[in-house]
Amino acid sequence: MPVRPTATPLLLATLLTATALSACGSGSGSSPDTVKISFKQSTDNSIRVMDTYLGQMKKEFEKANPGKKVELVPIKAPDSEYYTKLQQMLRSPKTAPDLVYEDTFLINSDITSGYLKPLDTYLDKWPDWNQFIDTAKSAAKAQDGKTYGVPDGTDTRGLWFDKGVFQKAGLPADWQPKNWDDVLSAARTIKQKVPGVTPLNVYTGKPAGEAATMQGFEMLLYGTGDGKTDPLYDTAAKKWVAGSQAFKDALTFVETVYKEKLGPDVSDALDPNFGTTVRGELLPKGKLGIDLDGSWLPQDWQKGAGHEWPEWSQKLGLAYMPTQHGQAPGKVSMSGGWTWAIPSKAGNPDLAFKFVETMQTKANAQKWYIANSGIAVRKDVASDPAYVQAQPGIKFFTDLVASTHYRPAYPAYPKVSTAVQEAMEGVTTGDSSVDKAASGYDEELKTATDGQVVRK
Amino acid sequence: MSPRRPGRPRILARALPLTPAVILLLLFLAGPIAYCAYIAFTDLQLTGQAHSSFVGFDNFRAAFKDEAFLNAVWLTLVFTVLSSLVGQNTLGLALAALMQRASKPVRTLVGGIVITAWVLPEVVAGFLLYAFFRREGTLNAILDWLHLPTQNWLFTLPILAVSFANVWRGTAFSMLVYSAALNEIPKEITEAAEVDGAGGWRRMWHITLPMIRRSIATNLMLNTLQTLSVFGLIWVMTRGGPGNRSQTLPLFMYEQAFQKSMIGYGTAVALLLLVVGALFSVVYMRLLRTEV
């Protein structure tokens, strides 16, 4: 719909601004021989894992392709601001890089905005694509069936438990719960026999953000059904699922954890910095029995990281998260991760894909997974003993990839995720019952998805 | 005798040096503001949308139907009244009045402490007060030492905690404004009143306050506008939580615009925040219009 502001000065001012802003972005232009690459640089100056890796790739690429140059354009920002900055860059051909690092969390949003280019024509001709695991291939697949990104690894989630606490509670050191009740009863035992220790942590509420949705709620929700249909989004109908019993069951689990005081104190759980406390204090100090959390935790405990704790692999055990009643496939995990994507306004898409090919040779991909504690999405790397032995726990989390789920990360997802967190927070604080929280979610879902809702 | 009117060429000649400034103002101040005002009437999103369109007053209608927005308006009012009107303003005046009588070392010391709080960047102040109020924080340590019950203040009384933080941080400004204003009052008047037998409170009420009326108005207005836009302090301490219990309008706006990517809606909320600020200003001007 065309817009006609009536006030002439207003229009004039807007026009002037627009001209000024676009003038600012001009200048460099894309040289046909330079490929510009944007990525997220850590806000922590001591962490330069990605910079180092990309530096090596740049050298390799420039050597293999004489006359071509790689220009790295780092964006130094925390996650949420990185997205914002990137989205602004992608809006204009003058600022759009040739290759961008995109989180699977938001890639579909950017696809809908028309920011990214489908890669199918490149992927069809690329033999290495067959090495990628099917679930990973779907990570950057849009609603139109086309693929817009090449994943460079993923993450999975499971149960971390403290062997010392388990011993005191009389629980086995090779603990593996078969269903939700097993998890809860282990927590109850810890509560009874090991005072002063938080039995079970499940991230919850808006302060925890996406951690609450993904490590917390979805790890439960995706373990409710048959493990094949998506309990959050009906892919066939292309609608979001409302009013499901599965949703209430997952909420009930969260309610039980906090009502029975099996989890952290509610005010701690709703502290925005609680994730840091878990990784930096509770687990290393043996103050937490079971933690439902991600594969990346050892990143913080490696040599040179903030909370060095190399003996974690002796102190902590790993168990996969079971399905609700132990039904097939028995275990559940959620995956996210990042992908390399080519902006639709990129000047040199062909060269950009060539760079992706360089980064994703088997050797280079493996180098990257190990450098950033990532989980392999390539079959050839996953089965390579050198990769499997690179870090304790890596085999456990890589095996989970077979039974993992990706979020329905469509444009409405960030809003849906917030609605999930609000529902969780309601039952965590005890402000609302499971039924009330679930119906609140259904209402929110309608607004967030423009009514694209189906009741199950 | 009619005043001589300058001719057209002269006006032009006079206006010429101003032109660059006017153009710059239009470009960098009026332009973005106008653009923002325009966006507030569209459904523009940062991502997840192929085209945006003009939606008229839809964003504003949606806001007034949105419980979270109304909650944010209410919390903004509570936060502003508590921390700016009551806290910063009265405390600033009290400090300024007391310091008039204090000895020089006391004055330097108190002034130094208060101004340090003001000079600290908002985020640093936020972390300091987070450390003060959190469960293992300083406040609970003191209470524990006094054998008083402790609690997680950021969880039980979040809006009070952030209001206190804003008072702690912003009182210095009021204190400086009022110190300057009190120094302007001629000594003779106060002395005359003293001779006439007026006590401290009467002097304050009948002489000092009326004489610094204009400073009060200015100070209230500046304080209020600044408090209305406080973001970093609350973000660091509570992120608007738990739930939405300390989510004031700026945080609500941020959530809508940048976390949920709804730039259009977020901008509409920003415009409404401007309206709230304007309302406060009008009230102050009305209340304090009568000149001495």
XYZ file of C-alpha atoms in Angstrom:
748
model
C 0.000 0.000 0.000
C 1.513 3.312 -1.027
C 2.014 5.898 1.659
C 1.452 9.594 1.228
C 2.311 11.713 4.252
C 0.376 14.923 3.929
C 2.875 17.234 5.538
C 5.432 18.302 2.959
C 8.176 19.096 5.481
C 7.852 15.635 6.907
C 8.345 14.074 3.508
C 11.221 16.388 2.751
C 12.952 15.560 6.001
C 12.472 11.846 5.442
C 13.823 12.076 1.936
C 16.808 14.058 3.097
C 17.555 11.491 5.782
C 17.217 8.637 3.378
C 19.645 10.279 0.970
C 22.092 11.037 3.729
C 21.953 7.509 5.095
C 22.415 5.835 1.760
C 25.248 8.191 0.938
C 27.025 7.016 4.079
C 26.997 3.418 2.924
C 28.521 4.032 -0.488
C 32.154 3.915 -1.408
C 33.893 0.586 -1.454
C 31.577 -1.285 -3.818
C 32.216 -4.954 -4.480
C 35.297 -5.884 -6.385
C 34.697 -9.069 -8.395
C 37.847 -10.622 -6.959
C 37.184 -10.005 -3.268
C 34.872 -12.054 -1.130
C 33.631 -10.257 1.991
C 32.807 -12.396 4.991
C 30.876 -11.278 8.077
C 30.961 -13.268 11.291
C 30.322 -12.825 14.984
C 33.447 -11.916 16.869
C 33.462 -12.759 20.553
C 33.009 -9.797 22.894
C 35.672 -11.445 25.058
C 39.027 -10.329 23.672
C 40.791 -13.440 24.900
C 38.547 -15.688 22.788
C 39.681 -15.638 19.180
C 38.818 -19.179 18.107
C 36.870 -18.155 15.043
C 39.222 -15.364 14.002
C 42.135 -17.777 14.041
C 40.258 -20.420 12.082
C 38.998 -17.991 9.439
C 42.497 -16.552 9.147
C 43.803 -20.005 8.221
C 40.959 -20.526 5.747
C 41.672 -17.167 4.133
C 45.300 -18.152 3.571
C 44.352 -21.513 2.153
C 41.711 -20.008 -0.126
C 43.921 -17.245 -1.468
C 46.682 -19.734 -2.190
C 44.354 -22.084 -4.048
C 42.672 -19.253 -5.983
C 45.388 -16.880 -7.217
C 44.186 -13.322 -7.737
C 41.226 -13.722 -5.358
C 41.107 -11.990 -2.002
C 39.210 -12.675 1.212
C 38.156 -9.750 3.374
C 37.004 -10.613 6.892
C 34.395 -8.248 8.345
C 34.001 -9.132 12.029
C 30.987 -7.873 13.982
C 31.852 -7.646 17.635
C 28.621 -7.970 19.574
C 26.592 -10.202 21.855
C 24.175 -12.555 20.084
C 21.025 -10.462 19.983
C 22.834 -7.349 18.814
C 24.734 -9.328 16.205
C 21.434 -10.304 14.581
C 20.217 -6.719 14.575
C 23.426 -5.395 13.053
C 23.545 -8.134 10.457
C 19.936 -7.624 9.449
C 20.618 -3.957 8.867
C 23.632 -4.791 6.714
C 21.657 -7.288 4.677
C 19.035 -4.702 3.737
C 21.228 -2.872 1.252
C 23.451 -4.082 -1.589
C 26.011 -1.479 -0.491
C 26.531 -3.067 2.909
C 25.642 -6.711 2.283
C 28.700 -8.989 2.578
C 29.187 -11.995 0.292
C 28.998 -14.569 3.040
C 27.415 -14.367 6.490
C 27.382 -16.472 9.623
C 23.741 -17.084 10.524
C 22.221 -18.699 13.583
C 19.614 -21.355 12.744
C 17.446 -19.573 15.314
C 16.816 -16.668 12.968
C 17.749 -17.898 9.520
C 14.156 -18.488 8.458
C 13.207 -14.976 9.466
C 15.948 -13.613 7.271
C 14.887 -15.881 4.429
C 11.329 -14.548 4.640
C 12.688 -11.023 4.569
C 14.382 -11.895 1.290
C 17.846 -11.329 2.758
C 19.318 -14.687 1.701
C 19.919 -16.624 -1.487
C 18.847 -20.252 -2.038
C 21.893 -22.482 -2.370
C 20.328 -25.507 -4.077
C 22.059 -24.946 -7.430
C 25.430 -24.965 -5.634
C 24.588 -27.847 -3.318
C 23.446 -30.082 -6.187
C 26.896 -29.873 -7.717
C 28.786 -30.252 -4.417
C 29.684 -33.884 -3.604
C 30.491 -33.129 0.072
C 26.842 -32.231 0.734
C 26.075 -35.978 0.808
C 28.290 -36.260 3.873
C 25.944 -34.035 5.895
C 23.479 -35.724 8.234
C 19.855 -35.341 7.100
C 18.628 -33.503 10.212
C 21.460 -31.017 9.806
C 20.550 -30.494 6.160
C 17.092 -29.448 7.235
C 18.430 -26.884 9.721
C 18.520 -24.156 7.098
C 15.710 -25.414 4.907
C 12.951 -22.858 4.488
C 9.214 -23.289 4.173
C 9.677 -23.122 0.374
C 11.726 -26.337 0.489
C 14.965 -24.650 -0.566
C 18.149 -24.691 1.486
C 19.731 -21.394 2.448
C 22.720 -22.312 4.565
C 25.493 -24.822 5.147
C 25.734 -25.821 8.820
C 29.222 -25.798 10.314
C 28.407 -28.000 13.257
C 25.653 -28.239 15.775
C 24.976 -28.765 19.455
C 22.949 -31.301 21.405
C 21.557 -31.436 24.910
C 21.412 -33.931 27.715
C 21.624 -34.509 31.462
C 24.852 -33.696 33.277
C 25.081 -35.177 36.750
C 27.490 -34.925 39.660
C 28.952 -38.338 40.479
C 29.920 -37.236 43.996
C 26.387 -36.122 44.797
C 25.023 -39.325 43.297
C 27.294 -41.434 45.451
C 26.122 -39.671 48.614
C 22.516 -40.164 47.535
C 23.113 -43.841 46.819
C 22.453 -43.447 43.111
C 24.475 -45.311 40.472
C 27.507 -43.697 38.828
C 26.349 -44.954 35.430
C 22.893 -43.445 35.896
C 20.578 -43.502 32.906
C 16.918 -42.630 33.545
C 14.386 -44.447 31.367
C 11.572 -41.886 31.614
C 10.617 -38.583 33.231
C 9.642 -40.268 36.497
C 13.149 -41.700 36.816
C 14.573 -38.193 36.514
C 12.210 -36.807 39.133
C 12.695 -39.668 41.555
C 16.492 -39.302 41.347
C 16.024 -35.612 42.149
C 13.767 -36.480 45.081
C 16.366 -38.896 46.430
C 19.055 -36.218 46.225
C 16.803 -33.726 47.969
C 16.261 -36.193 50.796
C 19.780 -37.515 51.219
C 22.115 -34.684 50.203
C 21.017 -31.433 51.864
C 22.534 -28.177 50.651
C 22.605 -29.345 47.050
C 20.191 -28.290 44.292
C 18.831 -31.625 43.025
C 17.863 -30.720 39.441
C 18.222 -27.646 37.260
C 15.773 -26.991 34.436
C 16.144 -23.499 32.925
C 12.904 -21.569 33.079
C 11.280 -18.192 32.524
C 11.934 -15.099 30.463
C 15.230 -14.101 32.121
C 16.849 -17.311 30.873
C 15.554 -16.538 27.383
C 16.062 -19.125 24.683
C 17.862 -21.378 27.184
C 14.566 -21.826 29.014
C 12.761 -22.725 25.811
C 15.381 -24.972 24.283
C 17.356 -26.591 27.133
C 14.276 -26.571 29.338
C 10.878 -26.816 27.765
C 11.569 -28.289 24.353
C 13.763 -31.051 25.776
C 10.601 -32.147 27.549
C 8.043 -31.383 24.867
C 9.851 -33.218 22.065
C 10.012 -36.289 24.272
C 6.245 -36.559 24.572
C 5.054 -37.940 21.252
C 6.296 -40.603 18.906
C 9.477 -38.676 18.223
C 8.533 -38.177 14.582
C 5.860 -35.481 14.555
C 6.707 -32.004 15.694
C 4.755 -31.136 18.867
C 5.236 -27.378 18.405
C 4.525 -26.915 14.709
C 2.389 -28.954 12.340
C 4.563 -29.134 9.231
C 1.801 -30.565 7.035
C -0.757 -27.889 7.907
C 1.972 -25.224 8.256
C 0.379 -24.112 11.509
C 1.471 -23.828 15.133
C 0.071 -26.346 17.599
C -2.161 -25.060 20.392
C -4.007 -26.724 23.232
C -2.053 -29.988 23.193
C -1.843 -32.382 26.131
C 1.884 -32.702 25.400
C 2.355 -28.998 26.121
C 0.557 -29.352 29.460
C 2.582 -32.448 30.348
C 5.827 -30.588 29.781
C 4.557 -27.674 31.866
C 3.534 -30.089 34.609
C 7.098 -31.405 34.724
C 8.412 -27.867 35.193
C 5.755 -27.181 37.832
C 6.698 -30.345 39.722
C 10.377 -29.417 39.735
C 9.744 -26.022 41.289
C 6.723 -26.867 43.446
C 8.494 -29.757 45.144
C 11.626 -27.603 45.467
C 13.652 -30.062 43.418
C 14.999 -27.197 41.335
C 16.956 -24.088 42.262
C 15.257 -21.497 44.436
C 12.737 -19.725 42.198
C 14.377 -16.342 42.641
C 17.720 -17.810 41.582
C 16.199 -19.626 38.623
C 14.724 -16.326 37.436
C 17.987 -14.422 37.780
C 19.142 -13.486 34.264
C 22.698 -14.533 35.122
C 21.758 -17.962 36.414
C 23.308 -19.807 33.450
C 26.706 -18.382 34.358
C 26.192 -19.407 37.989
C 25.433 -22.990 36.937
C 28.540 -23.333 34.769
C 30.875 -21.252 36.873
C 29.835 -22.066 40.453
C 27.227 -24.742 41.057
C 28.638 -27.548 38.911
C 32.361 -27.035 39.669
C 31.597 -26.734 43.408
C 29.470 -29.872 43.478
C 26.346 -27.940 44.444
C 24.105 -29.267 41.704
C 22.923 -32.867 41.311
C 21.490 -32.965 37.797
C 21.664 -30.285 35.124
C 19.624 -30.392 31.924
C 22.011 -28.493 29.671
C 23.922 -28.224 26.419
C 26.940 -29.959 24.901
C 29.045 -26.819 25.033
C 29.574 -26.632 28.803
C 33.224 -27.832 28.704
C 34.074 -24.722 26.653
C 34.022 -22.813 29.943
C 36.183 -25.374 31.731
C 38.946 -25.699 29.171
C 42.428 -24.462 29.905
C 42.590 -20.702 29.601
C 38.835 -20.228 29.932
C 37.313 -18.278 32.813
C 36.539 -21.247 35.073
C 39.279 -23.738 34.424
C 38.136 -27.173 35.593
C 39.923 -29.907 33.657
C 38.873 -32.665 36.067
C 35.203 -32.211 35.134
C 35.229 -35.396 33.101
C 35.929 -37.447 36.228
C 33.460 -35.523 38.398
C 30.503 -35.351 36.035
C 28.517 -38.081 34.344
C 26.387 -37.796 31.231
C 22.991 -39.292 30.573
C 20.659 -38.654 27.691
C 17.275 -37.095 28.369
C 14.658 -39.856 28.245
C 11.269 -39.602 26.550
C 8.200 -39.104 28.725
C 7.266 -42.765 29.246
C 10.396 -44.285 27.792
C 8.650 -44.772 24.445
C 10.710 -45.095 21.245
C 13.234 -43.746 20.391
C 13.885 -43.585 24.131
C 15.990 -40.444 24.108
C 15.501 -36.877 23.056
C 17.759 -33.982 22.169
C 17.428 -30.560 20.615
C 19.901 -29.018 18.194
C 20.677 -25.579 16.955
C 23.893 -24.249 15.617
C 25.109 -21.858 12.977
C 25.258 -21.922 9.204
C 27.100 -20.134 6.438
C 24.663 -18.309 4.160
C 24.931 -16.090 1.110
C 22.991 -12.795 1.163
C 20.646 -12.207 -1.770
C 22.370 -8.860 -2.280
C 25.885 -10.332 -2.258
C 28.143 -9.163 -5.079
C 30.150 -12.388 -5.449
C 27.942 -15.343 -4.532
C 29.920 -17.857 -6.606
C 33.177 -16.990 -4.962
C 31.463 -17.042 -1.560
C 30.299 -20.599 -2.085
C 33.777 -21.567 -3.161
C 34.953 -20.314 0.222
C 32.323 -22.457 1.949
C 33.692 -25.452 0.056
C 37.161 -24.637 1.355
C 35.937 -24.430 4.944
C 33.956 -27.631 4.599
C 36.532 -30.060 3.360
C 36.599 -32.965 5.763
C 39.892 -31.892 7.313
C 38.912 -28.256 7.766
C 35.464 -29.047 9.165
C 37.023 -31.415 11.677
C 39.554 -28.777 12.696
C 36.703 -26.366 13.335
C 34.507 -28.743 15.366
C 37.386 -29.501 17.671
C 38.438 -25.866 18.013
C 35.004 -24.658 19.138
C 33.690 -27.720 21.051
C 31.141 -28.189 18.287
C 29.303 -31.352 17.368
C 29.989 -32.770 13.901
C 27.226 -32.765 11.307
C 29.363 -34.617 8.765
C 29.240 -38.413 8.808
C 32.899 -38.796 7.832
C 34.071 -36.590 10.706
C 31.681 -38.089 13.255
C 33.169 -41.529 12.648
C 36.796 -40.377 12.708
C 38.548 -41.588 15.899
C 40.706 -38.447 16.046
C 37.563 -36.336 16.402
C 35.846 -38.671 18.853
C 38.839 -38.682 21.186
C 39.482 -34.958 21.015
C 37.441 -34.206 24.140
C 35.604 -36.249 26.758
C 31.864 -36.240 26.169
C 32.162 -35.501 22.476
C 31.104 -39.046 21.511
C 28.098 -38.946 23.823
C 26.812 -35.710 22.323
C 27.640 -36.670 18.752
C 25.653 -39.912 19.104
C 22.652 -37.818 20.134
C 22.582 -36.150 16.723
C 20.752 -39.213 15.361
C 17.770 -38.583 17.656
C 17.871 -34.814 17.760
C 15.252 -32.247 16.770
C 15.610 -28.827 15.207
C 13.285 -26.051 16.281
C 10.611 -24.891 13.857
C 12.637 -21.701 13.532
C 10.153 -19.912 11.298
C 9.731 -16.137 11.481
C 7.225 -16.336 14.333
C 9.502 -18.574 16.389
C 11.190 -15.872 18.524
C 7.746 -14.678 19.626
C 6.493 -18.214 20.212
C 9.600 -18.861 22.268
C 8.852 -15.838 24.468
C 5.303 -17.116 24.961
C 6.693 -20.492 26.061
C 8.971 -18.754 28.558
C 6.046 -16.791 29.986
C 4.024 -19.973 30.449
C 6.987 -21.638 32.161
C 7.502 -18.658 34.399
C 3.842 -18.747 35.463
C 4.064 -22.312 36.747
C 7.559 -21.800 38.153
C 6.519 -18.946 40.419
C 3.211 -20.636 41.150
C 1.353 -17.590 39.848
C -0.630 -19.730 37.442
C -1.782 -23.312 37.241
C -0.704 -25.515 34.351
C -4.106 -25.082 32.691
C -4.056 -21.328 33.021
C -0.472 -21.048 31.780
C -1.250 -23.316 28.822
C -4.322 -21.348 27.813
C -2.308 -18.140 28.204
C 0.188 -19.625 25.760
C -2.593 -20.481 23.313
C -3.762 -16.865 23.384
C -0.232 -15.518 22.903
C 0.361 -18.001 20.111
C -2.571 -16.647 18.133
C -1.189 -13.113 18.280
C 2.404 -14.162 17.649
C 1.582 -16.248 14.584
C -1.198 -14.141 13.120
C -3.737 -16.820 13.859
C -1.829 -19.611 12.082
C -2.835 -22.053 14.797
C -4.229 -25.565 14.832
C -5.710 -27.190 17.945
C -4.635 -30.725 18.733
C 7.324 56.382 13.025
C 7.093 52.902 11.649
C 10.055 50.637 12.228
C 12.236 50.197 9.253
C 11.611 46.809 7.676
C 14.679 45.115 6.294
C 14.379 44.295 2.612
C 14.267 40.801 1.170
C 17.958 40.648 0.154
C 18.965 41.560 3.681
C 16.929 38.763 5.211
C 18.532 36.360 2.793
C 21.969 37.626 3.594
C 21.291 37.215 7.278
C 19.847 33.750 6.857
C 22.702 32.514 4.730
C 25.176 31.709 7.520
C 22.428 29.778 9.284
C 21.688 27.531 6.335
C 24.297 24.832 7.002
C 23.156 24.533 10.593
C 19.520 24.292 9.574
C 20.284 21.667 6.971
C 22.327 19.645 9.436
C 19.539 19.879 12.008
C 16.991 18.759 9.451
C 19.194 15.907 8.320
C 20.324 14.474 11.592
C 17.656 15.539 14.080
C 14.351 16.299 12.449
C 14.873 13.690 9.754
C 15.284 10.647 11.975
C 12.507 11.854 14.291
C 10.145 12.255 11.375
C 11.186 8.885 10.028
C 10.519 7.307 13.432
C 7.118 8.929 13.577
C 6.396 7.486 10.168
C 7.577 3.978 11.092
C 5.225 3.984 14.065
C 2.355 3.883 11.579
C 3.707 0.884 9.655
C 4.070 -2.792 10.502
C 7.802 -2.720 9.730
C 9.776 -5.640 11.129
C 13.507 -6.032 11.388
C 13.292 -9.501 9.938
C 10.713 -12.114 8.988
C 8.812 -9.957 6.548
C 9.117 -9.385 2.815
C 7.289 -6.046 2.655
C 6.035 -3.594 5.233
C 2.853 -1.604 4.841
C 1.090 1.395 6.295
C -1.304 0.346 9.044
C -2.587 3.666 10.370
C -3.256 3.660 14.091
C -3.173 -0.135 14.429
C 0.024 -0.139 16.500
C -1.435 2.341 18.959
C -4.714 0.463 19.211
C -2.775 -2.759 19.766
C -0.742 -1.107 22.509
C -3.776 -0.034 24.506
C -5.235 -3.530 24.244
C -1.933 -5.103 25.302
C -1.875 -5.923 28.997
C 1.916 -5.932 29.006
C 1.927 -2.378 27.658
C -0.518 -1.123 30.278
C 1.553 -2.860 32.917
C 4.637 -1.072 31.578
C 2.865 2.297 31.677
C 1.854 1.707 35.277
C 5.351 0.621 36.290
C 6.850 3.608 34.490
C 4.615 5.917 36.518
C 5.511 4.162 39.771
C 9.203 4.251 38.892
C 9.102 7.926 37.915
C 7.088 9.122 40.887
C 9.090 7.088 43.384
C 12.576 7.662 42.094
C 12.394 11.030 40.414
C 9.645 13.083 42.069
C 9.946 11.756 45.587
C 13.449 10.351 45.665
C 15.914 12.358 43.626
C 14.057 15.631 43.960
C 13.386 15.800 47.697
C 16.588 14.088 48.662
C 18.538 16.436 46.406
C 16.867 19.456 47.990
C 17.423 18.137 51.498
C 21.089 17.455 50.805
C 21.561 20.887 49.255
C 19.858 22.608 52.201
C 21.871 20.671 54.763
C 25.095 21.323 52.942
C 24.498 25.067 53.048
C 25.015 24.861 56.774
C 27.632 22.158 56.853
C 31.335 22.743 57.394
C 33.589 22.684 54.383
C 35.127 19.207 54.883
C 31.677 17.646 55.341
C 30.454 19.458 52.261
C 33.348 18.215 50.162
C 33.007 14.672 51.413
C 29.232 14.358 50.921
C 29.374 16.154 47.598
C 32.180 13.879 46.456
C 30.301 10.700 47.310
C 27.036 11.806 45.730
C 28.701 12.986 42.560
C 30.710 9.777 42.198
C 27.421 7.891 41.937
C 26.345 10.286 39.242
C 29.529 10.121 37.207
C 29.566 6.313 37.065
C 28.302 4.933 33.768
C 24.752 3.630 33.987
C 25.770 0.026 33.370
C 28.458 0.105 36.051
C 25.994 1.586 38.519
C 23.565 -1.146 37.529
C 26.074 -3.897 38.309
C 27.002 -2.261 41.615
C 23.392 -2.178 42.738
C 22.771 -5.666 41.408
C 25.594 -6.780 43.676
C 24.049 -4.787 46.520
C 20.545 -6.238 46.229
C 21.158 -9.804 45.084
C 20.664 -12.724 47.436
C 24.329 -12.966 48.400
C 24.628 -9.202 48.175
C 25.758 -6.476 50.542
C 22.293 -5.531 51.761
C 21.505 -9.068 52.872
C 24.929 -9.362 54.505
C 24.144 -6.268 56.582
C 20.641 -7.477 57.441
C 22.022 -10.859 58.391
C 24.574 -9.244 60.652
C 21.737 -7.319 62.353
C 19.796 -10.603 62.667
C 17.046 -9.313 60.415
C 15.326 -11.516 57.842
C 16.904 -11.494 54.383
C 15.346 -11.995 50.993
C 16.139 -11.708 47.306
C 15.168 -8.076 46.831
C 15.411 -8.176 43.072
C 12.816 -10.917 43.111
C 10.439 -9.775 45.847
C 10.462 -6.008 45.304
C 12.028 -5.426 41.875
C 10.435 -2.079 41.089
C 11.433 -0.698 44.505
C 14.970 -1.964 44.059
C 15.421 -0.317 40.668
C 13.768 2.881 41.952
C 16.236 2.984 44.804
C 19.037 2.433 42.317
C 17.861 5.376 40.265
C 17.671 7.586 43.369
C 21.172 6.510 44.333
C 22.473 7.361 40.914
C 20.538 10.499 40.092
C 20.308 12.529 43.304
C 23.539 14.370 42.607
C 22.010 16.242 39.721
C 19.170 17.633 41.878
C 21.616 18.439 44.617
C 23.753 20.518 42.254
C 20.745 22.347 40.824
C 19.391 23.151 44.280
C 22.760 24.135 45.700
C 23.095 26.676 42.926
C 19.556 27.926 43.487
C 19.989 28.254 47.266
C 23.189 30.202 46.799
C 21.251 32.713 44.726
C 18.927 33.642 47.593
C 20.122 36.945 49.046
C 21.344 36.557 52.618
C 19.463 39.700 53.725
C 16.071 38.179 53.090
C 16.755 35.081 55.156
C 18.345 37.178 57.883
C 15.377 39.560 57.917
C 12.999 36.642 58.292
C 15.141 35.262 61.073
C 14.999 38.599 62.874
C 11.212 38.581 62.469
C 11.235 35.304 64.366
C 10.548 32.816 61.536
C 11.786 29.312 62.370
C 13.605 26.947 60.017
C 10.494 25.286 58.567
C 8.664 28.569 58.074
C 11.654 30.094 56.333
C 11.857 27.044 54.076
C 8.157 27.086 53.278
C 7.564 30.837 52.864
C 10.859 32.102 51.571
C 13.192 29.484 50.224
C 10.735 27.342 48.293
C 8.925 30.228 46.573
C 12.251 31.776 45.643
C 13.636 28.647 44.049
C 10.352 27.797 42.377
C 11.750 28.038 38.890
C 14.671 25.794 39.730
C 12.218 23.259 41.130
C 10.307 23.282 37.871
C 13.425 22.905 35.768
C 14.824 20.218 37.991
C 11.602 18.226 38.109
C 11.274 18.351 34.386
C 14.842 17.296 33.645
C 14.722 14.588 36.301
C 11.464 13.187 35.073
C 12.476 13.094 31.439
C 15.740 11.419 32.333
C 14.045 8.881 34.581
C 11.440 8.062 31.956
C 14.194 6.928 29.608
C 16.252 4.894 32.086
C 17.106 1.602 30.412
C 20.591 0.301 31.214
C 20.143 0.389 34.970
C 16.983 -1.743 34.949
C 18.255 -3.992 32.165
C 21.366 -4.888 34.114
C 19.577 -5.357 37.443
C 16.447 -7.273 36.484
C 15.934 -7.301 32.678
C 12.424 -6.147 33.464
C 11.672 -9.260 35.476
C 10.785 -11.354 37.254
C 7.835 -11.765 34.948
C 7.138 -8.220 33.872
C 7.327 -6.807 37.363
C 9.960 -4.189 36.617
C 9.401 -3.789 32.898
C 9.076 -0.049 32.345
C 8.252 1.426 28.949
C 11.832 1.632 27.601
C 12.369 -2.064 28.367
C 9.018 -2.975 26.896
C 9.906 -1.002 23.804
C 13.256 -2.779 23.494
C 11.605 -6.174 23.847
C 9.075 -5.413 21.115
C 11.474 -3.756 18.687
C 14.637 -5.801 19.021
C 13.774 -9.087 20.674
C 10.525 -9.631 18.839
C 11.767 -7.631 15.786
C 8.595 -5.510 15.644
C 10.196 -2.180 14.853
C 6.896 -0.537 13.916
C 5.187 -1.440 17.150
C 8.257 -0.606 19.224
C 8.475 2.830 17.648
C 4.807 3.450 18.348
C 5.481 2.678 22.002
C 8.418 5.088 21.906
C 6.112 7.821 20.642
C 3.687 7.078 23.471
C 6.587 7.366 25.898
C 7.235 10.823 24.442
C 3.615 11.677 25.139
C 3.955 10.572 28.761
C 7.010 12.828 29.089
C 5.128 15.729 27.546
C 2.213 15.220 29.954
C 4.531 15.353 32.943
C 6.122 18.535 31.590
C 2.740 20.207 31.123
C 1.732 19.337 34.668
C 4.934 20.835 36.090
C 4.565 24.003 34.070
C 0.973 24.420 35.243
C 1.756 23.737 38.883
C 4.652 26.139 39.025
C 3.532 28.820 36.608
C 2.808 31.591 39.104
C 5.825 33.820 39.338
C 7.109 35.097 42.656
